């Protein structure tokens, strides 16, 4: 009130209960005033979210006069006084609560801070879980009472928050291409943390811990280390790159279109593990690098204060470790990478604690560097001797020279110190080095010796009869890997992982696969993708990391299919227990191949197509011969006017593969094939109009027609047109493109699967979230179409046909460890069959368990593998206990996939006295027979086996059912127990009945009787 003057005021608060245990306490207020005024009393609570709330408020008129005391009932809300229960909802955590009072003029808006008289006291409240429970005067419903009874004794736990984001927990092998690991950050669910994060966006306070190992300098202007892209696919804060000069480029972004960067004062060294700590503190960035050089640590640091206010919203877009959409990664390795979202680095990070995986790799490179140095020295010395003598001499030691001096007077060259006998494990290396130096001179390099060592190892393994030789070959493989042969690194990894002939060493197996993957070896990339997809004992599943490897090999698969060579073979999933498929395999000397060749010459279009397909792609055991395949295409197109051959011939004319490129002729044959209704020709013509005529309208028209007829290529092409904004009359539409990519992938198109996986890996802002698990599956499928994998599979099958069991096992192991399901099955099947006893029994059991188990983890598990896994789990041995529950689950999955032996195996479990899980009985609709008695359950199981219409299952299941009837008949008829003659007669009649049914079933299946 304007002009109002206070003479004197008095205000005092007295609270009777210091600690509030009930919602109402007495409050005494002593007050006085000299003018008409208002007394205000209120209670405030401040929460950990930073918010403040009024929880109690009272006011009354103060008349001038002597001091007065007013007693007020201080009533607080239940959520502040009692524990949460079925009625009282939990509240945010209260940090402080206070009670305050003040006097203001009548009609005045004076607040507490401007009041002439005021008083305040803190309320001492109990912690939430120390408060009493309220005794409600209410009756609970039955459902609510049951729910509360189940939850009331549950210990509350704080939700786990991603305050520390682990971008990479292990090592990642980077080939220096545009592949990397995508990570996204979610907002905090806790209101306090989320409010702090939002407040810190314009003034970030966080840190990053990054390990890197460079094998080569950056070959581009910039290489990605860790960069951040927002939802608009533009760079955001922070983005850390490596320049071709070796300096680190740190880039920050503020308002839209505003960015700034600086270079580190130091450079990143080659072949040293370095630990980068990047700290963001407001407008300042501090970067520290600690590198290990032998036993010494070298520390560098740089600080920079930006002249712009940069923003960091870590939930916007995604972070990429390594390469990405716009930048290549480094050539080397990324180690553990951790993002501390709202805190500084812990002490262990600032001290540069070295992870064990980094120590393991450092030891490998150090030993390899020393070994390679010794080999280079030997090569140089051999070359020096060749230059001096013009040819290679065999030196004679002093003793033999002295012994023969009376008989021979020819002076032999003396052995020099460097020619002293080498260590036994290095003998082959130096012998090969000497031979190659004599033959090729200065052209010899360590990597050449590594290739020769690998070839020597395979030759020795080919001649071996069992796995014992593998342990003797491991030093040669490791030496070849040290000298740069990535195939040797991968094979060593496979052998250590599978324990074939050597002791299992999973850590070394992982390291060797990592080394091979960094050199871009396709099977190693597949293996690491598979390993991080499913996880292993020491490796947790990580779909983002798995995708990074699969994306690399998937892109190579697409390129390899466009540049098919003799080192590639069409991938065929052939199972060794499938006799029909095995009989269909052929080669250039096989009768089936010659018969098809004759049929093709006689004008059979199907034979001409089959010959061209087998020779072009190297299918069914035939070696790839593109020139001969083209002649079959040409003959089918010209002589037979077969639309399939016309299309195939037109494609090779368009691409110039195996024939001189002739686009007009190709278009002519495509139009002829289209006139005959061949849909792929429609798509190819659309491609011609888009690429050569730039007639997008005509191209899209043809592709829309082909897509409606189910063409995978047309769907892929339409997706590209929508994605890049080339569809006539329509802007770029990523959502529409996604739907076409999905159709293309579902129809079996490799590039469609790759593009779909890319979309799912990053998502579509404002339309579709990331689906990393889906992305991995499609990238895996595309990767497994790689021709180099097909070559390994073919070598394994060829060795199997030639009864080279060890080489068949090794080649299938190489494919199995890459995650290919049929190869995993074939390894287990080879171990199970163990032809010639070339495997030890201990390895057979371990091999079957491992690889049948891997087989059933595929998207479409093999039924035979399910049965075998059930058999392995249903028996016990000295090392493993039987697991009836898991065995029954395997048999159940087999029955659901149509395998009658699953019913039979379940029956055998019941006959052995085992109890089947109730959930399984319910799922298989067996609960009623189970509740009746054991005989009804067995009868139902064997009846279902018989009714499966599988000829192979009819006899064993019929005999098993007869056995059930016989046992039941014997146990329930006392007379039969005392009369063996009657029993034998009954058994004979029953057996005759079963046999007659078997014969009738055979006649029904074959249609004849003899």
PDB file of N, CA, C and O in Angstrom, residues 887-952:
ATOM      1  N   UNK A 887      16.712 -80.500 -23.226  1.00  0.00           N
ATOM      2  CA  UNK A 887      16.587 -81.542 -24.244  1.00  0.00           C
ATOM      3  C   UNK A 887      15.153 -81.588 -24.764  1.00  0.00           C
ATOM      4  O   UNK A 887      14.915 -81.663 -25.981  1.00  0.00           O
ATOM      5  N   UNK A 888      14.173 -81.541 -23.855  1.00  0.00           N
ATOM      6  CA  UNK A 888      12.774 -81.547 -24.275  1.00  0.00           C
ATOM      7  C   UNK A 888      12.437 -80.334 -25.116  1.00  0.00           C
ATOM      8  O   UNK A 888      11.650 -80.409 -26.066  1.00  0.00           O
ATOM      9  N   UNK A 889      13.046 -79.188 -24.792  1.00  0.00           N
ATOM     10  CA  UNK A 889      12.817 -77.978 -25.582  1.00  0.00           C
ATOM     11  C   UNK A 889      13.321 -78.164 -27.008  1.00  0.00           C
ATOM     12  O   UNK A 889      12.678 -77.736 -27.971  1.00  0.00           O
ATOM     13  N   UNK A 890      14.476 -78.813 -27.159  1.00  0.00           N
ATOM     14  CA  UNK A 890      15.006 -79.083 -28.496  1.00  0.00           C
ATOM     15  C   UNK A 890      14.058 -79.985 -29.286  1.00  0.00           C
ATOM     16  O   UNK A 890      13.764 -79.735 -30.466  1.00  0.00           O
ATOM     17  N   UNK A 891      13.583 -81.046 -28.641  1.00  0.00           N
ATOM     18  CA  UNK A 891      12.658 -81.963 -29.321  1.00  0.00           C
ATOM     19  C   UNK A 891      11.361 -81.254 -29.675  1.00  0.00           C
ATOM     20  O   UNK A 891      10.774 -81.496 -30.738  1.00  0.00           O
ATOM     21  N   UNK A 892      10.904 -80.370 -28.785  1.00  0.00           N
ATOM     22  CA  UNK A 892       9.676 -79.624 -29.065  1.00  0.00           C
ATOM     23  C   UNK A 892       9.842 -78.758 -30.312  1.00  0.00           C
ATOM     24  O   UNK A 892       8.969 -78.737 -31.194  1.00  0.00           O
ATOM     25  N   UNK A 893      10.968 -78.027 -30.396  1.00  0.00           N
ATOM     26  CA  UNK A 893      11.209 -77.175 -31.571  1.00  0.00           C
ATOM     27  C   UNK A 893      11.288 -78.007 -32.842  1.00  0.00           C
ATOM     28  O   UNK A 893      10.838 -77.573 -33.910  1.00  0.00           O
ATOM     29  N   UNK A 894      11.847 -79.213 -32.723  1.00  0.00           N
ATOM     30  CA  UNK A 894      11.927 -80.088 -33.895  1.00  0.00           C
ATOM     31  C   UNK A 894      10.531 -80.519 -34.345  1.00  0.00           C
ATOM     32  O   UNK A 894      10.222 -80.531 -35.542  1.00  0.00           O
ATOM     33  N   UNK A 895       9.662 -80.874 -33.395  1.00  0.00           N
ATOM     34  CA  UNK A 895       8.305 -81.280 -33.768  1.00  0.00           C
ATOM     35  C   UNK A 895       7.538 -80.127 -34.400  1.00  0.00           C
ATOM     36  O   UNK A 895       6.808 -80.312 -35.375  1.00  0.00           O
ATOM     37  N   UNK A 896       7.716 -78.924 -33.850  1.00  0.00           N
ATOM     38  CA  UNK A 896       7.016 -77.765 -34.403  1.00  0.00           C
ATOM     39  C   UNK A 896       7.495 -77.419 -35.802  1.00  0.00           C
ATOM     40  O   UNK A 896       6.772 -76.770 -36.564  1.00  0.00           O
ATOM     41  N   UNK A 897       8.712 -77.824 -36.138  1.00  0.00           N
ATOM     42  CA  UNK A 897       9.226 -77.579 -37.498  1.00  0.00           C
ATOM     43  C   UNK A 897       8.927 -78.750 -38.430  1.00  0.00           C
ATOM     44  O   UNK A 897       9.390 -78.760 -39.567  1.00  0.00           O
ATOM     45  N   UNK A 898       8.168 -79.745 -37.940  1.00  0.00           N
ATOM     46  CA  UNK A 898       7.749 -80.842 -38.808  1.00  0.00           C
ATOM     47  C   UNK A 898       8.606 -82.082 -38.756  1.00  0.00           C
ATOM     48  O   UNK A 898       8.497 -82.926 -39.645  1.00  0.00           O
ATOM     49  N   UNK A 899       9.439 -82.218 -37.746  1.00  0.00           N
ATOM     50  CA  UNK A 899      10.314 -83.378 -37.634  1.00  0.00           C
ATOM     51  C   UNK A 899       9.651 -84.425 -36.726  1.00  0.00           C
ATOM     52  O   UNK A 899       9.536 -84.226 -35.514  1.00  0.00           O
ATOM     53  N   UNK A 900       9.207 -85.591 -37.267  1.00  0.00           N
ATOM     54  CA  UNK A 900       8.507 -86.591 -36.442  1.00  0.00           C
ATOM     55  C   UNK A 900       9.391 -87.205 -35.363  1.00  0.00           C
ATOM     56  O   UNK A 900       8.884 -87.684 -34.355  1.00  0.00           O
ATOM     57  N   UNK A 901      10.707 -87.211 -35.581  1.00  0.00           N
ATOM     58  CA  UNK A 901      11.578 -87.800 -34.576  1.00  0.00           C
ATOM     59  C   UNK A 901      11.491 -87.043 -33.249  1.00  0.00           C
ATOM     60  O   UNK A 901      11.821 -87.582 -32.199  1.00  0.00           O
ATOM     61  N   UNK A 902      11.048 -85.795 -33.294  1.00  0.00           N
ATOM     62  CA  UNK A 902      10.859 -85.050 -32.052  1.00  0.00           C
ATOM     63  C   UNK A 902       9.828 -85.720 -31.151  1.00  0.00           C
ATOM     64  O   UNK A 902      10.020 -85.823 -29.937  1.00  0.00           O
ATOM     65  N   UNK A 903       8.711 -86.199 -31.768  1.00  0.00           N
ATOM     66  CA  UNK A 903       7.708 -86.916 -30.978  1.00  0.00           C
ATOM     67  C   UNK A 903       8.304 -88.190 -30.396  1.00  0.00           C
ATOM     68  O   UNK A 903       8.054 -88.524 -29.221  1.00  0.00           O
ATOM     69  N   UNK A 904       9.043 -88.895 -31.222  1.00  0.00           N
ATOM     70  CA  UNK A 904       9.640 -90.155 -30.775  1.00  0.00           C
ATOM     71  C   UNK A 904      10.601 -89.913 -29.609  1.00  0.00           C
ATOM     72  O   UNK A 904      10.585 -90.644 -28.609  1.00  0.00           O
ATOM     73  N   UNK A 905      11.432 -88.881 -29.711  1.00  0.00           N
ATOM     74  CA  UNK A 905      12.415 -88.605 -28.665  1.00  0.00           C
ATOM     75  C   UNK A 905      11.740 -88.172 -27.375  1.00  0.00           C
ATOM     76  O   UNK A 905      12.191 -88.525 -26.276  1.00  0.00           O
ATOM     77  N   UNK A 906      10.658 -87.395 -27.485  1.00  0.00           N
ATOM     78  CA  UNK A 906       9.910 -87.037 -26.283  1.00  0.00           C
ATOM     79  C   UNK A 906       9.340 -88.280 -25.614  1.00  0.00           C
ATOM     80  O   UNK A 906       9.327 -88.404 -24.376  1.00  0.00           O
ATOM     81  N   UNK A 907       8.844 -89.231 -26.430  1.00  0.00           N
ATOM     82  CA  UNK A 907       8.349 -90.473 -25.874  1.00  0.00           C
ATOM     83  C   UNK A 907       9.428 -91.265 -25.161  1.00  0.00           C
ATOM     84  O   UNK A 907       9.196 -91.843 -24.084  1.00  0.00           O
ATOM     85  N   UNK A 908      10.625 -91.271 -25.725  1.00  0.00           N
ATOM     86  CA  UNK A 908      11.723 -91.993 -25.085  1.00  0.00           C
ATOM     87  C   UNK A 908      12.073 -91.364 -23.739  1.00  0.00           C
ATOM     88  O   UNK A 908      12.400 -92.068 -22.784  1.00  0.00           O
ATOM     89  N   UNK A 909      12.018 -90.039 -23.659  1.00  0.00           N
ATOM     90  CA  UNK A 909      12.276 -89.382 -22.375  1.00  0.00           C
ATOM     91  C   UNK A 909      11.255 -89.821 -21.327  1.00  0.00           C
ATOM     92  O   UNK A 909      11.602 -90.097 -20.173  1.00  0.00           O
ATOM     93  N   UNK A 910       9.986 -89.886 -21.734  1.00  0.00           N
ATOM     94  CA  UNK A 910       8.938 -90.287 -20.796  1.00  0.00           C
ATOM     95  C   UNK A 910       9.143 -91.736 -20.361  1.00  0.00           C
ATOM     96  O   UNK A 910       9.005 -92.086 -19.179  1.00  0.00           O
ATOM     97  N   UNK A 911       9.506 -92.605 -21.307  1.00  0.00           N
ATOM     98  CA  UNK A 911       9.726 -94.014 -20.968  1.00  0.00           C
ATOM     99  C   UNK A 911      10.911 -94.200 -20.020  1.00  0.00           C
ATOM    100  O   UNK A 911      10.953 -95.160 -19.252  1.00  0.00           O
ATOM    101  N   UNK A 912      11.865 -93.292 -20.087  1.00  0.00           N
ATOM    102  CA  UNK A 912      13.013 -93.372 -19.181  1.00  0.00           C
ATOM    103  C   UNK A 912      12.694 -92.817 -17.800  1.00  0.00           C
ATOM    104  O   UNK A 912      13.569 -92.747 -16.936  1.00  0.00           O
ATOM    105  N   UNK A 913      11.451 -92.387 -17.612  1.00  0.00           N
ATOM    106  CA  UNK A 913      11.043 -91.905 -16.301  1.00  0.00           C
ATOM    107  C   UNK A 913      11.217 -90.418 -16.091  1.00  0.00           C
ATOM    108  O   UNK A 913      11.054 -89.931 -14.963  1.00  0.00           O
ATOM    109  N   UNK A 914      11.508 -89.675 -17.139  1.00  0.00           N
ATOM    110  CA  UNK A 914      11.681 -88.232 -17.015  1.00  0.00           C
ATOM    111  C   UNK A 914      10.327 -87.531 -17.064  1.00  0.00           C
ATOM    112  O   UNK A 914       9.384 -88.009 -17.694  1.00  0.00           O
ATOM    113  N   UNK A 915      10.261 -86.375 -16.422  1.00  0.00           N
ATOM    114  CA  UNK A 915       9.035 -85.573 -16.399  1.00  0.00           C
ATOM    115  C   UNK A 915       9.186 -84.393 -17.347  1.00  0.00           C
ATOM    116  O   UNK A 915      10.149 -83.626 -17.246  1.00  0.00           O
ATOM    117  N   UNK A 916       8.237 -84.261 -18.261  1.00  0.00           N
ATOM    118  CA  UNK A 916       8.288 -83.158 -19.223  1.00  0.00           C
ATOM    119  C   UNK A 916       7.756 -81.879 -18.586  1.00  0.00           C
ATOM    120  O   UNK A 916       6.812 -81.930 -17.780  1.00  0.00           O
ATOM    121  N   UNK A 917       8.321 -80.723 -18.939  1.00  0.00           N
ATOM    122  CA  UNK A 917       7.831 -79.447 -18.381  1.00  0.00           C
ATOM    123  C   UNK A 917       6.368 -79.203 -18.751  1.00  0.00           C
ATOM    124  O   UNK A 917       5.938 -79.524 -19.859  1.00  0.00           O
ATOM    125  N   UNK A 918       5.620 -78.651 -17.815  1.00  0.00           N
ATOM    126  CA  UNK A 918       4.195 -78.397 -18.045  1.00  0.00           C
ATOM    127  C   UNK A 918       3.995 -77.425 -19.203  1.00  0.00           C
ATOM    128  O   UNK A 918       3.080 -77.575 -20.018  1.00  0.00           O
ATOM    129  N   UNK A 919       4.856 -76.397 -19.295  1.00  0.00           N
ATOM    130  CA  UNK A 919       4.723 -75.417 -20.384  1.00  0.00           C
ATOM    131  C   UNK A 919       4.850 -76.091 -21.738  1.00  0.00           C
ATOM    132  O   UNK A 919       4.145 -75.746 -22.688  1.00  0.00           O
ATOM    133  N   UNK A 920       5.722 -77.079 -21.842  1.00  0.00           N
ATOM    134  CA  UNK A 920       5.884 -77.813 -23.103  1.00  0.00           C
ATOM    135  C   UNK A 920       4.639 -78.627 -23.402  1.00  0.00           C
ATOM    136  O   UNK A 920       4.164 -78.678 -24.551  1.00  0.00           O
ATOM    137  N   UNK A 921       4.087 -79.285 -22.382  1.00  0.00           N
ATOM    138  CA  UNK A 921       2.885 -80.088 -22.581  1.00  0.00           C
ATOM    139  C   UNK A 921       1.722 -79.224 -23.045  1.00  0.00           C
ATOM    140  O   UNK A 921       0.942 -79.625 -23.914  1.00  0.00           O
ATOM    141  N   UNK A 922       1.608 -78.033 -22.476  1.00  0.00           N
ATOM    142  CA  UNK A 922       0.538 -77.126 -22.879  1.00  0.00           C
ATOM    143  C   UNK A 922       0.735 -76.687 -24.321  1.00  0.00           C
ATOM    144  O   UNK A 922      -0.208 -76.673 -25.126  1.00  0.00           O
ATOM    145  N   UNK A 923       1.971 -76.323 -24.683  1.00  0.00           N
ATOM    146  CA  UNK A 923       2.239 -75.828 -26.035  1.00  0.00           C
ATOM    147  C   UNK A 923       1.991 -76.896 -27.089  1.00  0.00           C
ATOM    148  O   UNK A 923       1.554 -76.586 -28.198  1.00  0.00           O
ATOM    149  N   UNK A 924       2.259 -78.152 -26.746  1.00  0.00           N
ATOM    150  CA  UNK A 924       2.062 -79.252 -27.700  1.00  0.00           C
ATOM    151  C   UNK A 924       0.702 -79.920 -27.535  1.00  0.00           C
ATOM    152  O   UNK A 924       0.460 -80.975 -28.136  1.00  0.00           O
ATOM    153  N   UNK A 925      -0.174 -79.328 -26.711  1.00  0.00           N
ATOM    154  CA  UNK A 925      -1.514 -79.866 -26.480  1.00  0.00           C
ATOM    155  C   UNK A 925      -1.441 -81.296 -25.948  1.00  0.00           C
ATOM    156  O   UNK A 925      -2.149 -82.195 -26.417  1.00  0.00           O
ATOM    157  N   UNK A 926      -0.600 -81.506 -24.947  1.00  0.00           N
ATOM    158  CA  UNK A 926      -0.410 -82.838 -24.364  1.00  0.00           C
ATOM    159  C   UNK A 926      -0.812 -82.879 -22.885  1.00  0.00           C
ATOM    160  O   UNK A 926      -0.549 -83.880 -22.211  1.00  0.00           O
ATOM    161  N   UNK A 927      -1.399 -81.798 -22.403  1.00  0.00           N
ATOM    162  CA  UNK A 927      -1.677 -81.737 -20.969  1.00  0.00           C
ATOM    163  C   UNK A 927      -2.717 -82.783 -20.560  1.00  0.00           C
ATOM    164  O   UNK A 927      -2.598 -83.427 -19.513  1.00  0.00           O
ATOM    165  N   UNK A 928      -3.769 -82.991 -21.376  1.00  0.00           N
ATOM    166  CA  UNK A 928      -4.815 -83.947 -21.020  1.00  0.00           C
ATOM    167  C   UNK A 928      -4.275 -85.376 -20.968  1.00  0.00           C
ATOM    168  O   UNK A 928      -4.525 -86.087 -19.983  1.00  0.00           O
ATOM    169  N   UNK A 929      -3.530 -85.853 -21.972  1.00  0.00           N
ATOM    170  CA  UNK A 929      -2.955 -87.203 -21.843  1.00  0.00           C
ATOM    171  C   UNK A 929      -2.007 -87.323 -20.660  1.00  0.00           C
ATOM    172  O   UNK A 929      -1.946 -88.365 -20.014  1.00  0.00           O
ATOM    173  N   UNK A 930      -1.276 -86.257 -20.374  1.00  0.00           N
ATOM    174  CA  UNK A 930      -0.333 -86.286 -19.248  1.00  0.00           C
ATOM    175  C   UNK A 930      -1.075 -86.457 -17.929  1.00  0.00           C
ATOM    176  O   UNK A 930      -0.640 -87.209 -17.045  1.00  0.00           O
ATOM    177  N   UNK A 931      -2.211 -85.761 -17.800  1.00  0.00           N
ATOM    178  CA  UNK A 931      -2.968 -85.840 -16.555  1.00  0.00           C
ATOM    179  C   UNK A 931      -3.693 -87.165 -16.416  1.00  0.00           C
ATOM    180  O   UNK A 931      -4.091 -87.552 -15.310  1.00  0.00           O
ATOM    181  N   UNK A 932      -3.920 -87.874 -17.549  1.00  0.00           N
ATOM    182  CA  UNK A 932      -4.613 -89.167 -17.485  1.00  0.00           C
ATOM    183  C   UNK A 932      -3.693 -90.224 -16.902  1.00  0.00           C
ATOM    184  O   UNK A 932      -3.852 -90.679 -15.791  1.00  0.00           O
ATOM    185  N   UNK A 933      -2.707 -90.648 -17.672  1.00  0.00           N
ATOM    186  CA  UNK A 933      -1.664 -91.539 -17.154  1.00  0.00           C
ATOM    187  C   UNK A 933      -0.524 -91.580 -18.161  1.00  0.00           C
ATOM    188  O   UNK A 933      -0.608 -91.041 -19.265  1.00  0.00           O
ATOM    189  N   UNK A 934       0.539 -92.254 -17.767  1.00  0.00           N
ATOM    190  CA  UNK A 934       1.750 -92.292 -18.579  1.00  0.00           C
ATOM    191  C   UNK A 934       1.499 -92.985 -19.914  1.00  0.00           C
ATOM    192  O   UNK A 934       2.025 -92.574 -20.951  1.00  0.00           O
ATOM    193  N   UNK A 935       0.654 -94.061 -19.910  1.00  0.00           N
ATOM    194  CA  UNK A 935       0.407 -94.788 -21.147  1.00  0.00           C
ATOM    195  C   UNK A 935      -0.301 -93.919 -22.172  1.00  0.00           C
ATOM    196  O   UNK A 935       0.026 -93.949 -23.348  1.00  0.00           O
ATOM    197  N   UNK A 936      -1.275 -93.130 -21.728  1.00  0.00           N
ATOM    198  CA  UNK A 936      -1.971 -92.253 -22.672  1.00  0.00           C
ATOM    199  C   UNK A 936      -1.025 -91.218 -23.277  1.00  0.00           C
ATOM    200  O   UNK A 936      -1.128 -90.890 -24.470  1.00  0.00           O
ATOM    201  N   UNK A 937      -0.112 -90.709 -22.463  1.00  0.00           N
ATOM    202  CA  UNK A 937       0.848 -89.730 -22.975  1.00  0.00           C
ATOM    203  C   UNK A 937       1.766 -90.369 -24.012  1.00  0.00           C
ATOM    204  O   UNK A 937       1.994 -89.801 -25.090  1.00  0.00           O
ATOM    205  N   UNK A 938       2.285 -91.561 -23.712  1.00  0.00           N
ATOM    206  CA  UNK A 938       3.163 -92.247 -24.660  1.00  0.00           C
ATOM    207  C   UNK A 938       2.405 -92.604 -25.936  1.00  0.00           C
ATOM    208  O   UNK A 938       2.937 -92.460 -27.051  1.00  0.00           O
ATOM    209  N   UNK A 939       1.183 -93.069 -25.775  1.00  0.00           N
ATOM    210  CA  UNK A 939       0.375 -93.426 -26.945  1.00  0.00           C
ATOM    211  C   UNK A 939       0.169 -92.210 -27.846  1.00  0.00           C
ATOM    212  O   UNK A 939       0.299 -92.291 -29.079  1.00  0.00           O
ATOM    213  N   UNK A 940      -0.149 -91.073 -27.246  1.00  0.00           N
ATOM    214  CA  UNK A 940      -0.360 -89.849 -28.025  1.00  0.00           C
ATOM    215  C   UNK A 940       0.911 -89.424 -28.748  1.00  0.00           C
ATOM    216  O   UNK A 940       0.874 -89.046 -29.935  1.00  0.00           O
ATOM    217  N   UNK A 941       2.053 -89.475 -28.055  1.00  0.00           N
ATOM    218  CA  UNK A 941       3.322 -89.077 -28.671  1.00  0.00           C
ATOM    219  C   UNK A 941       3.661 -89.951 -29.865  1.00  0.00           C
ATOM    220  O   UNK A 941       3.994 -89.450 -30.951  1.00  0.00           O
ATOM    221  N   UNK A 942       3.571 -91.273 -29.702  1.00  0.00           N
ATOM    222  CA  UNK A 942       3.945 -92.170 -30.799  1.00  0.00           C
ATOM    223  C   UNK A 942       2.916 -92.153 -31.921  1.00  0.00           C
ATOM    224  O   UNK A 942       3.261 -92.339 -33.094  1.00  0.00           O
ATOM    225  N   UNK A 943       1.634 -91.937 -31.565  1.00  0.00           N
ATOM    226  CA  UNK A 943       0.612 -91.806 -32.604  1.00  0.00           C
ATOM    227  C   UNK A 943       0.882 -90.589 -33.484  1.00  0.00           C
ATOM    228  O   UNK A 943       0.734 -90.637 -34.702  1.00  0.00           O
ATOM    229  N   UNK A 944       1.252 -89.497 -32.864  1.00  0.00           N
ATOM    230  CA  UNK A 944       1.557 -88.289 -33.653  1.00  0.00           C
ATOM    231  C   UNK A 944       2.778 -88.511 -34.534  1.00  0.00           C
ATOM    232  O   UNK A 944       2.853 -87.982 -35.644  1.00  0.00           O
ATOM    233  N   UNK A 945       3.715 -89.276 -34.035  1.00  0.00           N
ATOM    234  CA  UNK A 945       4.887 -89.604 -34.867  1.00  0.00           C
ATOM    235  C   UNK A 945       4.466 -90.415 -36.081  1.00  0.00           C
ATOM    236  O   UNK A 945       4.902 -90.155 -37.204  1.00  0.00           O
ATOM    237  N   UNK A 946       3.593 -91.412 -35.867  1.00  0.00           N
ATOM    238  CA  UNK A 946       3.126 -92.254 -36.974  1.00  0.00           C
ATOM    239  C   UNK A 946       2.308 -91.442 -37.972  1.00  0.00           C
ATOM    240  O   UNK A 946       2.435 -91.609 -39.193  1.00  0.00           O
ATOM    241  N   UNK A 947       1.477 -90.534 -37.461  1.00  0.00           N
ATOM    242  CA  UNK A 947       0.584 -89.752 -38.326  1.00  0.00           C
ATOM    243  C   UNK A 947       1.293 -88.622 -39.058  1.00  0.00           C
ATOM    244  O   UNK A 947       0.644 -87.828 -39.746  1.00  0.00           O
ATOM    245  N   UNK A 948       2.602 -88.503 -38.908  1.00  0.00           N
ATOM    246  CA  UNK A 948       3.331 -87.407 -39.552  1.00  0.00           C
ATOM    247  C   UNK A 948       3.539 -87.626 -41.038  1.00  0.00           C
ATOM    248  O   UNK A 948       4.055 -86.747 -41.730  1.00  0.00           O
ATOM    249  N   UNK A 949       3.160 -88.838 -41.533  1.00  0.00           N
ATOM    250  CA  UNK A 949       3.314 -89.172 -42.958  1.00  0.00           C
ATOM    251  C   UNK A 949       4.763 -89.204 -43.410  1.00  0.00           C
ATOM    252  O   UNK A 949       5.058 -89.001 -44.592  1.00  0.00           O
ATOM    253  N   UNK A 950       5.677 -89.443 -42.486  1.00  0.00           N
ATOM    254  CA  UNK A 950       7.094 -89.586 -42.837  1.00  0.00           C
ATOM    255  C   UNK A 950       7.429 -91.073 -42.866  1.00  0.00           C
ATOM    256  O   UNK A 950       7.284 -91.771 -41.856  1.00  0.00           O
ATOM    257  N   UNK A 951       7.863 -91.567 -44.023  1.00  0.00           N
ATOM    258  CA  UNK A 951       8.130 -93.003 -44.183  1.00  0.00           C
ATOM    259  C   UNK A 951       9.203 -93.487 -43.230  1.00  0.00           C
ATOM    260  O   UNK A 951       9.077 -94.561 -42.621  1.00  0.00           O
ATOM    261  N   UNK A 952      10.258 -92.702 -43.049  1.00  0.00           N
ATOM    262  CA  UNK A 952      11.366 -93.127 -42.193  1.00  0.00           C
ATOM    263  C   UNK A 952      10.946 -93.259 -40.737  1.00  0.00           C
ATOM    264  O   UNK A 952      11.552 -94.025 -39.975  1.00  0.00           O
TER     265      UNK A 952
END
